mmCIF file of N, CA and C in Angstrom:
data_model
loop_
_atom_site.group_PDB
_atom_site.id
_atom_site.type_symbol
_atom_site.label_atom_id
_atom_site.label_comp_id
_atom_site.label_asym_id
_atom_site.label_seq_id
_atom_site.Cartn_x
_atom_site.Cartn_y
_atom_site.Cartn_z
ATOM 1 N N UNK A 12 145.783 224.421 58.192
ATOM 2 C CA UNK A 12 147.215 224.473 58.286
ATOM 3 C C UNK A 12 147.870 223.969 57.014
ATOM 4 N N UNK A 13 147.264 224.181 55.916
ATOM 5 C CA UNK A 13 147.826 223.761 54.643
ATOM 6 C C UNK A 13 149.094 224.550 54.354
ATOM 7 N N UNK A 14 150.041 223.901 53.713
ATOM 8 C CA UNK A 14 151.260 224.579 53.301
ATOM 9 C C UNK A 14 152.228 224.861 54.431
ATOM 10 N N UNK A 15 152.204 224.057 55.475
ATOM 11 C CA UNK A 15 153.127 224.278 56.589
ATOM 12 C C UNK A 15 154.558 224.145 56.091
ATOM 13 N N UNK A 16 155.406 225.050 56.557
ATOM 14 C CA UNK A 16 156.808 225.035 56.171
ATOM 15 C C UNK A 16 157.555 223.938 56.933
ATOM 16 N N UNK A 17 158.465 223.235 56.271
ATOM 17 C CA UNK A 17 159.272 222.262 57.007
ATOM 18 C C UNK A 17 160.211 222.981 57.969
ATOM 19 N N UNK A 18 160.559 222.320 59.053
ATOM 20 C CA UNK A 18 161.496 222.897 60.003
ATOM 21 C C UNK A 18 162.883 222.941 59.379
ATOM 22 N N UNK A 19 163.647 223.944 59.756
ATOM 23 C CA UNK A 19 165.033 224.014 59.316
ATOM 24 C C UNK A 19 165.908 224.212 60.544
ATOM 25 N N UNK A 20 167.211 224.271 60.356
ATOM 26 C CA UNK A 20 168.107 224.364 61.501
ATOM 27 C C UNK A 20 167.892 225.609 62.334
ATOM 28 N N UNK A 21 167.354 226.673 61.777
ATOM 29 C CA UNK A 21 167.096 227.864 62.583
ATOM 30 C C UNK A 21 165.941 227.620 63.541
ATOM 31 N N UNK A 22 165.180 226.565 63.334
ATOM 32 C CA UNK A 22 164.087 226.206 64.235
ATOM 33 C C UNK A 22 164.572 225.345 65.393
ATOM 34 N N UNK A 23 165.858 225.012 65.401
ATOM 35 C CA UNK A 23 166.433 224.155 66.427
ATOM 36 C C UNK A 23 167.488 224.941 67.192
ATOM 37 N N UNK A 24 167.407 224.868 68.512
ATOM 38 C CA UNK A 24 168.400 225.501 69.386
ATOM 39 C C UNK A 24 169.386 224.415 69.805
ATOM 40 N N UNK A 25 170.668 224.715 69.704
ATOM 41 C CA UNK A 25 171.704 223.797 70.171
ATOM 42 C C UNK A 25 172.652 224.556 71.082
ATOM 43 N N UNK A 26 172.888 223.961 72.256
ATOM 44 C CA UNK A 26 173.784 224.545 73.254
ATOM 45 C C UNK A 26 174.844 223.507 73.599
ATOM 46 N N UNK A 27 176.008 223.975 74.043
ATOM 47 C CA UNK A 27 177.089 223.080 74.435
ATOM 48 C C UNK A 27 177.038 222.835 75.931
ATOM 49 N N UNK A 28 177.157 221.575 76.316
ATOM 50 C CA UNK A 28 177.210 221.207 77.722
ATOM 51 C C UNK A 28 178.654 220.912 78.102
ATOM 52 N N UNK A 29 179.071 221.333 79.301
ATOM 53 C CA UNK A 29 180.432 221.020 79.744
ATOM 54 C C UNK A 29 180.551 219.595 80.306
ATOM 55 N N UNK A 30 179.467 218.848 80.307
ATOM 56 C CA UNK A 30 179.433 217.509 80.892
ATOM 57 C C UNK A 30 179.307 216.444 79.800
ATOM 58 N N UNK A 31 179.494 215.199 80.203
ATOM 59 C CA UNK A 31 179.275 214.080 79.289
ATOM 60 C C UNK A 31 177.783 213.974 78.971
ATOM 61 N N UNK A 32 177.466 213.163 77.981
ATOM 62 C CA UNK A 32 176.058 212.947 77.637
ATOM 63 C C UNK A 32 175.310 212.398 78.851
ATOM 64 N N UNK A 33 175.847 211.350 79.468
ATOM 65 C CA UNK A 33 175.163 210.728 80.609
ATOM 66 C C UNK A 33 174.999 211.703 81.766
ATOM 67 N N UNK A 34 176.046 212.474 82.079
ATOM 68 C CA UNK A 34 175.956 213.432 83.182
ATOM 69 C C UNK A 34 174.983 214.566 82.864
ATOM 70 N N UNK A 35 174.940 214.992 81.613
ATOM 71 C CA UNK A 35 174.007 216.044 81.208
ATOM 72 C C UNK A 35 172.573 215.550 81.346
ATOM 73 N N UNK A 36 172.312 214.327 80.913
ATOM 74 C CA UNK A 36 170.963 213.768 81.030
ATOM 75 C C UNK A 36 170.577 213.600 82.495
ATOM 76 N N UNK A 37 171.507 213.141 83.302
ATOM 77 C CA UNK A 37 171.232 212.990 84.731
ATOM 78 C C UNK A 37 170.870 214.337 85.356
ATOM 79 N N UNK A 38 171.641 215.354 85.027
ATOM 80 C CA UNK A 38 171.363 216.703 85.556
ATOM 81 C C UNK A 38 170.011 217.199 85.055
ATOM 82 N N UNK A 39 169.708 216.973 83.781
ATOM 83 C CA UNK A 39 168.435 217.424 83.219
ATOM 84 C C UNK A 39 167.257 216.748 83.910
ATOM 85 N N UNK A 40 167.327 215.450 84.109
ATOM 86 C CA UNK A 40 166.208 214.750 84.734
ATOM 87 C C UNK A 40 166.013 215.214 86.180
ATOM 88 N N UNK A 41 167.107 215.513 86.865
ATOM 89 C CA UNK A 41 167.013 216.058 88.225
ATOM 90 C C UNK A 41 166.340 217.429 88.203
ATOM 91 N N UNK A 42 166.720 218.265 87.259
ATOM 92 C CA UNK A 42 166.132 219.607 87.141
ATOM 93 C C UNK A 42 164.642 219.523 86.826
ATOM 94 N N UNK A 43 164.274 218.607 85.949
ATOM 95 C CA UNK A 43 162.866 218.431 85.576
ATOM 96 C C UNK A 43 162.054 218.073 86.820
ATOM 97 N N UNK A 44 162.541 217.136 87.603
ATOM 98 C CA UNK A 44 161.844 216.733 88.834
ATOM 99 C C UNK A 44 161.760 217.888 89.817
ATOM 100 N N UNK A 45 162.854 218.624 89.977
ATOM 101 C CA UNK A 45 162.891 219.736 90.926
ATOM 102 C C UNK A 45 161.887 220.829 90.558
ATOM 103 N N UNK A 46 161.604 220.963 89.270
ATOM 104 C CA UNK A 46 160.652 221.978 88.820
ATOM 105 C C UNK A 46 159.216 221.470 88.827
ATOM 106 N N UNK A 47 159.018 220.221 89.254
ATOM 107 C CA UNK A 47 157.668 219.675 89.327
ATOM 108 C C UNK A 47 157.076 219.277 87.987
ATOM 109 N N UNK A 48 157.937 219.143 86.984
ATOM 110 C CA UNK A 48 157.463 218.704 85.677
ATOM 111 C C UNK A 48 157.461 217.177 85.628
ATOM 112 N N UNK A 49 156.804 216.648 84.637
ATOM 113 C CA UNK A 49 156.709 215.203 84.477
ATOM 114 C C UNK A 49 157.775 214.726 83.494
ATOM 115 N N UNK A 50 158.565 213.759 83.934
ATOM 116 C CA UNK A 50 159.526 213.095 83.057
ATOM 117 C C UNK A 50 158.800 211.901 82.461
ATOM 118 N N UNK A 51 158.540 211.956 81.170
ATOM 119 C CA UNK A 51 157.809 210.879 80.515
ATOM 120 C C UNK A 51 158.720 209.715 80.153
ATOM 121 N N UNK A 52 159.929 210.037 79.652
ATOM 122 C CA UNK A 52 160.776 208.954 79.152
ATOM 123 C C UNK A 52 162.176 209.485 78.845
ATOM 124 N N UNK A 53 163.156 208.623 79.029
ATOM 125 C CA UNK A 53 164.510 208.870 78.539
ATOM 126 C C UNK A 53 164.834 207.708 77.617
ATOM 127 N N UNK A 54 165.116 208.016 76.386
ATOM 128 C CA UNK A 54 165.438 206.989 75.396
ATOM 129 C C UNK A 54 166.926 207.073 75.088
ATOM 130 N N UNK A 55 167.645 206.007 75.391
ATOM 131 C CA UNK A 55 169.068 205.927 75.079
ATOM 132 C C UNK A 55 169.177 205.364 73.662
ATOM 133 N N UNK A 56 169.176 206.260 72.693
ATOM 134 C CA UNK A 56 169.174 205.840 71.295
ATOM 135 C C UNK A 56 170.481 205.166 70.900
ATOM 136 N N UNK A 57 171.591 205.582 71.518
ATOM 137 C CA UNK A 57 172.867 204.930 71.246
ATOM 138 C C UNK A 57 172.852 203.481 71.704
ATOM 139 N N UNK A 58 172.311 203.235 72.899
ATOM 140 C CA UNK A 58 172.229 201.859 73.410
ATOM 141 C C UNK A 58 171.295 201.011 72.560
ATOM 142 N N UNK A 59 170.195 201.589 72.132
ATOM 143 C CA UNK A 59 169.262 200.852 71.277
ATOM 144 C C UNK A 59 169.924 200.480 69.957
ATOM 145 N N UNK A 60 170.713 201.383 69.406
ATOM 146 C CA UNK A 60 171.434 201.084 68.161
ATOM 147 C C UNK A 60 172.412 199.932 68.385
ATOM 148 N N UNK A 61 173.153 199.987 69.495
ATOM 149 C CA UNK A 61 174.114 198.918 69.789
ATOM 150 C C UNK A 61 173.415 197.574 69.937
ATOM 151 N N UNK A 62 172.250 197.556 70.567
ATOM 152 C CA UNK A 62 171.503 196.306 70.714
ATOM 153 C C UNK A 62 171.076 195.741 69.365
ATOM 154 N N UNK A 63 170.927 196.612 68.381
ATOM 155 C CA UNK A 63 170.565 196.175 67.036
ATOM 156 C C UNK A 63 171.807 195.887 66.188
ATOM 157 N N UNK A 64 173.001 195.955 66.814
ATOM 158 C CA UNK A 64 174.231 195.685 66.088
ATOM 159 C C UNK A 64 174.709 196.852 65.243
ATOM 160 N N UNK A 65 174.257 198.059 65.564
ATOM 161 C CA UNK A 65 174.610 199.256 64.804
ATOM 162 C C UNK A 65 175.414 200.214 65.672
ATOM 163 N N UNK A 66 176.076 201.155 65.036
ATOM 164 C CA UNK A 66 176.867 202.158 65.737
ATOM 165 C C UNK A 66 176.144 203.500 65.695
ATOM 166 N N UNK A 67 176.086 204.161 66.827
ATOM 167 C CA UNK A 67 175.552 205.517 66.917
ATOM 168 C C UNK A 67 176.279 206.212 68.057
ATOM 169 N N UNK A 68 176.674 207.439 67.824
ATOM 170 C CA UNK A 68 177.301 208.236 68.884
ATOM 171 C C UNK A 68 176.394 208.236 70.112
ATOM 172 N N UNK A 69 176.921 208.593 71.287
ATOM 173 C CA UNK A 69 176.072 208.719 72.468
ATOM 174 C C UNK A 69 174.952 209.699 72.147
ATOM 175 N N UNK A 70 173.731 209.215 72.228
ATOM 176 C CA UNK A 70 172.565 210.006 71.865
ATOM 177 C C UNK A 70 171.415 209.608 72.773
ATOM 178 N N UNK A 71 170.901 210.592 73.527
ATOM 179 C CA UNK A 71 169.791 210.314 74.437
ATOM 180 C C UNK A 71 168.710 211.379 74.259
ATOM 181 N N UNK A 72 167.464 210.921 74.210
ATOM 182 C CA UNK A 72 166.318 211.812 74.051
ATOM 183 C C UNK A 72 165.530 211.830 75.355
ATOM 184 N N UNK A 73 165.345 213.020 75.905
ATOM 185 C CA UNK A 73 164.599 213.199 77.145
ATOM 186 C C UNK A 73 163.260 213.827 76.787
ATOM 187 N N UNK A 74 162.176 213.157 77.185
ATOM 188 C CA UNK A 74 160.818 213.605 76.869
ATOM 189 C C UNK A 74 160.148 213.985 78.184
ATOM 190 N N UNK A 75 159.687 215.228 78.276
ATOM 191 C CA UNK A 75 159.161 215.748 79.531
ATOM 192 C C UNK A 75 158.185 216.889 79.267
ATOM 193 N N UNK A 76 157.505 217.300 80.300
ATOM 194 C CA UNK A 76 156.641 218.456 80.165
ATOM 195 C C UNK A 76 155.758 218.657 81.364
ATOM 196 N N UNK A 77 154.819 219.539 81.176
ATOM 197 C CA UNK A 77 153.838 219.856 82.197
ATOM 198 C C UNK A 77 152.460 219.717 81.565
ATOM 199 N N UNK A 78 151.684 218.725 81.976
ATOM 200 C CA UNK A 78 150.337 218.610 81.418
ATOM 201 C C UNK A 78 149.521 219.901 81.580
ATOM 202 N N UNK A 79 149.763 220.625 82.673
ATOM 203 C CA UNK A 79 149.037 221.887 82.878
ATOM 204 C C UNK A 79 149.415 222.930 81.826
ATOM 205 N N UNK A 80 150.652 222.894 81.357
ATOM 206 C CA UNK A 80 151.090 223.835 80.332
ATOM 207 C C UNK A 80 150.838 223.342 78.920
ATOM 208 N N UNK A 81 151.032 222.047 78.689
ATOM 209 C CA UNK A 81 150.909 221.502 77.345
ATOM 210 C C UNK A 81 149.480 221.272 76.897
ATOM 211 N N UNK A 82 148.607 220.908 77.814
ATOM 212 C CA UNK A 82 147.228 220.608 77.428
ATOM 213 C C UNK A 82 146.533 221.791 76.765
ATOM 214 N N UNK A 83 146.618 223.017 77.319
ATOM 215 C CA UNK A 83 145.974 224.147 76.629
ATOM 216 C C UNK A 83 146.519 224.372 75.212
ATOM 217 N N UNK A 84 147.807 224.086 75.023
ATOM 218 C CA UNK A 84 148.398 224.221 73.686
ATOM 219 C C UNK A 84 147.748 223.220 72.738
ATOM 220 N N UNK A 85 147.584 221.968 73.199
ATOM 221 C CA UNK A 85 146.989 220.933 72.351
ATOM 222 C C UNK A 85 145.495 221.146 72.144
ATOM 223 N N UNK A 86 144.822 221.779 73.094
ATOM 224 C CA UNK A 86 143.409 222.122 72.910
ATOM 225 C C UNK A 86 143.286 223.141 71.783
ATOM 226 N N UNK A 87 144.167 224.134 71.813
ATOM 227 C CA UNK A 87 144.130 225.185 70.792
ATOM 228 C C UNK A 87 144.590 224.682 69.431
ATOM 229 N N UNK A 88 145.557 223.782 69.424
ATOM 230 C CA UNK A 88 146.121 223.258 68.179
ATOM 231 C C UNK A 88 146.380 221.764 68.355
ATOM 232 N N UNK A 89 145.398 220.915 68.007
ATOM 233 C CA UNK A 89 145.545 219.475 68.230
ATOM 234 C C UNK A 89 146.828 218.877 67.654
ATOM 235 N N UNK A 90 147.322 219.388 66.537
ATOM 236 C CA UNK A 90 148.536 218.834 65.949
ATOM 237 C C UNK A 90 149.794 219.165 66.749
ATOM 238 N N UNK A 91 149.669 220.048 67.716
ATOM 239 C CA UNK A 91 150.800 220.318 68.603
ATOM 240 C C UNK A 91 151.183 219.062 69.382
ATOM 241 N N UNK A 92 150.272 218.121 69.484
ATOM 242 C CA UNK A 92 150.571 216.856 70.168
ATOM 243 C C UNK A 92 151.683 216.085 69.452
ATOM 244 N N UNK A 93 151.949 216.408 68.206
ATOM 245 C CA UNK A 93 153.085 215.798 67.508
ATOM 246 C C UNK A 93 154.407 216.313 68.069
ATOM 247 N N UNK A 94 154.413 217.517 68.627
ATOM 248 C CA UNK A 94 155.623 218.130 69.173
ATOM 249 C C UNK A 94 155.671 218.110 70.696
ATOM 250 N N UNK A 95 154.586 217.753 71.316
ATOM 251 C CA UNK A 95 154.523 217.706 72.776
ATOM 252 C C UNK A 95 154.328 216.272 73.219
ATOM 253 N N UNK A 96 154.849 215.894 74.361
ATOM 254 C CA UNK A 96 155.612 216.696 75.304
ATOM 255 C C UNK A 96 156.921 217.194 74.678
ATOM 256 N N UNK A 97 157.553 218.109 75.406
ATOM 257 C CA UNK A 97 158.813 218.672 74.942
ATOM 258 C C UNK A 97 159.888 217.595 74.907
ATOM 259 N N UNK A 98 160.864 217.809 74.047
ATOM 260 C CA UNK A 98 161.954 216.857 73.881
ATOM 261 C C UNK A 98 163.284 217.598 73.853
ATOM 262 N N UNK A 99 164.257 217.042 74.544
ATOM 263 C CA UNK A 99 165.624 217.561 74.490
ATOM 264 C C UNK A 99 166.523 216.407 74.069
ATOM 265 N N UNK A 100 167.288 216.628 73.034
ATOM 266 C CA UNK A 100 168.243 215.648 72.542
ATOM 267 C C UNK A 100 169.615 216.000 73.108
ATOM 268 N N UNK A 101 170.239 215.054 73.782
ATOM 269 C CA UNK A 101 171.587 215.235 74.312
ATOM 270 C C UNK A 101 172.472 214.268 73.538
ATOM 271 N N UNK A 102 173.495 214.820 72.866
ATOM 272 C CA UNK A 102 174.256 213.975 71.947
ATOM 273 C C UNK A 102 175.717 214.385 71.890
ATOM 274 N N UNK A 103 176.548 213.391 71.605
ATOM 275 C CA UNK A 103 177.987 213.613 71.474
ATOM 276 C C UNK A 103 178.294 213.989 70.034
ATOM 277 N N UNK A 104 179.151 214.997 69.893
ATOM 278 C CA UNK A 104 179.541 215.441 68.561
ATOM 279 C C UNK A 104 180.996 215.877 68.604
ATOM 280 N N UNK A 105 181.870 215.005 68.126
ATOM 281 C CA UNK A 105 183.292 215.349 68.045
ATOM 282 C C UNK A 105 183.910 215.739 69.377
ATOM 283 N N UNK A 106 183.616 215.026 70.424
ATOM 284 C CA UNK A 106 184.194 215.325 71.725
ATOM 285 C C UNK A 106 183.430 216.359 72.524
ATOM 286 N N UNK A 107 182.367 216.899 71.974
ATOM 287 C CA UNK A 107 181.526 217.860 72.683
ATOM 288 C C UNK A 107 180.164 217.231 72.942
ATOM 289 N N UNK A 108 179.533 217.670 74.020
ATOM 290 C CA UNK A 108 178.158 217.263 74.288
ATOM 291 C C UNK A 108 177.255 218.408 73.901
ATOM 292 N N UNK A 109 176.281 218.096 73.060
ATOM 293 C CA UNK A 109 175.345 219.114 72.592
ATOM 294 C C UNK A 109 173.949 218.819 73.133
ATOM 295 N N UNK A 110 173.211 219.886 73.356
ATOM 296 C CA UNK A 110 171.845 219.829 73.855
ATOM 297 C C UNK A 110 170.996 220.551 72.815
ATOM 298 N N UNK A 111 170.080 219.828 72.180
ATOM 299 C CA UNK A 111 169.288 220.407 71.089
ATOM 300 C C UNK A 111 167.803 220.199 71.337
ATOM 301 N N UNK A 112 167.026 221.182 70.875
ATOM 302 C CA UNK A 112 165.569 221.109 70.997
ATOM 303 C C UNK A 112 164.941 222.089 70.012
ATOM 304 N N UNK A 113 163.661 221.861 69.728
ATOM 305 C CA UNK A 113 162.945 222.784 68.853
ATOM 306 C C UNK A 113 162.770 224.121 69.562
ATOM 307 N N UNK A 114 163.060 225.192 68.863
ATOM 308 C CA UNK A 114 162.897 226.537 69.415
ATOM 309 C C UNK A 114 161.425 226.774 69.752
ATOM 310 N N UNK A 115 161.137 227.240 70.963
ATOM 311 C CA UNK A 115 159.742 227.484 71.331
ATOM 312 C C UNK A 115 159.035 228.438 70.372
ATOM 313 N N UNK A 116 159.735 229.462 69.911
ATOM 314 C CA UNK A 116 159.112 230.413 68.983
ATOM 315 C C UNK A 116 158.729 229.723 67.673
ATOM 316 N N UNK A 117 159.561 228.806 67.212
ATOM 317 C CA UNK A 117 159.256 228.075 65.977
ATOM 318 C C UNK A 117 158.035 227.182 66.171
ATOM 319 N N UNK A 118 157.936 226.542 67.342
ATOM 320 C CA UNK A 118 156.761 225.717 67.624
ATOM 321 C C UNK A 118 155.506 226.581 67.694
ATOM 322 N N UNK A 119 155.627 227.747 68.296
ATOM 323 C CA UNK A 119 154.475 228.645 68.398
ATOM 324 C C UNK A 119 153.995 229.066 67.008
ATOM 325 N N UNK A 120 154.924 229.383 66.120
ATOM 326 C CA UNK A 120 154.557 229.756 64.748
ATOM 327 C C UNK A 120 153.957 228.551 64.028
ATOM 328 N N UNK A 121 154.603 227.417 64.160
ATOM 329 C CA UNK A 121 154.141 226.211 63.479
ATOM 330 C C UNK A 121 152.702 225.865 63.839
ATOM 331 N N UNK A 122 152.352 226.079 65.117
ATOM 332 C CA UNK A 122 151.022 225.698 65.588
ATOM 333 C C UNK A 122 150.089 226.894 65.764
ATOM 334 N N UNK A 123 150.500 228.059 65.248
ATOM 335 C CA UNK A 123 149.656 229.260 65.242
ATOM 336 C C UNK A 123 149.183 229.624 66.648
ATOM 337 N N UNK A 124 150.116 229.643 67.586
ATOM 338 C CA UNK A 124 149.780 229.946 68.966
ATOM 339 C C UNK A 124 149.916 231.435 69.240
ATOM 340 N N UNK A 125 149.023 231.952 70.032
ATOM 341 C CA UNK A 125 149.134 233.325 70.496
ATOM 342 C C UNK A 125 150.212 233.426 71.563
ATOM 343 N N UNK A 126 150.531 234.649 71.961
ATOM 344 C CA UNK A 126 151.605 234.876 72.923
ATOM 345 C C UNK A 126 151.342 234.177 74.251
ATOM 346 N N UNK A 127 150.080 234.133 74.681
ATOM 347 C CA UNK A 127 149.772 233.505 75.970
ATOM 348 C C UNK A 127 150.116 232.021 75.958
ATOM 349 N N UNK A 128 149.780 231.306 74.895
ATOM 350 C CA UNK A 128 150.093 229.874 74.814
ATOM 351 C C UNK A 128 151.564 229.634 74.476
ATOM 352 N N UNK A 129 152.158 230.531 73.720
ATOM 353 C CA UNK A 129 153.579 230.397 73.385
ATOM 354 C C UNK A 129 154.427 230.417 74.658
ATOM 355 N N UNK A 130 153.995 231.174 75.661
ATOM 356 C CA UNK A 130 154.721 231.221 76.934
ATOM 357 C C UNK A 130 154.765 229.847 77.606
ATOM 358 N N UNK A 131 153.769 229.008 77.338
ATOM 359 C CA UNK A 131 153.754 227.664 77.931
ATOM 360 C C UNK A 131 154.932 226.809 77.450
ATOM 361 N N UNK A 132 155.506 227.156 76.312
ATOM 362 C CA UNK A 132 156.612 226.395 75.737
ATOM 363 C C UNK A 132 157.972 227.022 76.032
ATOM 364 N N UNK A 133 157.986 228.292 76.380
ATOM 365 C CA UNK A 133 159.222 229.072 76.450
ATOM 366 C C UNK A 133 160.141 228.694 77.603
ATOM 367 N N UNK A 134 159.647 228.017 78.616
ATOM 368 C CA UNK A 134 160.476 227.670 79.763
ATOM 369 C C UNK A 134 161.638 226.755 79.445
ATOM 370 N N UNK A 135 161.572 226.083 78.308
ATOM 371 C CA UNK A 135 162.653 225.172 77.920
ATOM 372 C C UNK A 135 163.971 225.936 77.720
ATOM 373 N N UNK A 136 163.888 227.198 77.332
ATOM 374 C CA UNK A 136 165.116 227.991 77.139
ATOM 375 C C UNK A 136 165.848 228.185 78.465
ATOM 376 N N UNK A 137 165.130 228.615 79.502
ATOM 377 C CA UNK A 137 165.752 228.831 80.813
ATOM 378 C C UNK A 137 166.220 227.500 81.406
ATOM 379 N N UNK A 138 165.435 226.460 81.227
ATOM 380 C CA UNK A 138 165.810 225.152 81.748
ATOM 381 C C UNK A 138 167.138 224.694 81.149
ATOM 382 N N UNK A 139 167.275 224.799 79.841
ATOM 383 C CA UNK A 139 168.507 224.346 79.201
ATOM 384 C C UNK A 139 169.673 225.299 79.458
ATOM 385 N N UNK A 140 169.390 226.593 79.668
ATOM 386 C CA UNK A 140 170.466 227.516 80.070
ATOM 387 C C UNK A 140 171.064 227.041 81.395
ATOM 388 N N UNK A 141 170.194 226.689 82.345
ATOM 389 C CA UNK A 141 170.668 226.178 83.625
ATOM 390 C C UNK A 141 171.391 224.850 83.474
ATOM 391 N N UNK A 142 170.913 224.043 82.565
ATOM 392 C CA UNK A 142 171.500 222.726 82.338
ATOM 393 C C UNK A 142 172.956 222.824 81.873
ATOM 394 N N UNK A 143 173.229 223.738 80.974
ATOM 395 C CA UNK A 143 174.577 223.817 80.395
ATOM 396 C C UNK A 143 175.509 224.761 81.150
ATOM 397 N N UNK A 144 174.993 225.407 82.192
ATOM 398 C CA UNK A 144 175.827 226.314 82.976
ATOM 399 C C UNK A 144 176.918 225.510 83.701
ATOM 400 N N UNK A 145 178.039 226.158 83.914
ATOM 401 C CA UNK A 145 179.148 225.516 84.623
ATOM 402 C C UNK A 145 178.702 225.223 86.018
#
């Protein structure tokens, strides 16, 4: 994997949520559970910054996935473990709540995955579409 290209903004999907950061994260974690996926962690990066005496907009990182889906990806490409489990960043930006994550297609290219394994990552698109729906 020599010469891997750095990620750029086209490798990141960002969607607008009609809810606050906290409400969007709450809805996302509920959806993750309802789909039988594993919620590994929610990191409130804004709160952590405040505890350190720093300012950061509302920013929360949700880390989740399916070991049944992610493990075959990591077997095929061990460095995919740097990108898995999946992560969704929910953040405030100028009065809007944004939902951002690495594009599944970009991850598939980055880790040289075939179409069968790339499908293991693609569900994040439908999940976040449901998340930001009215």
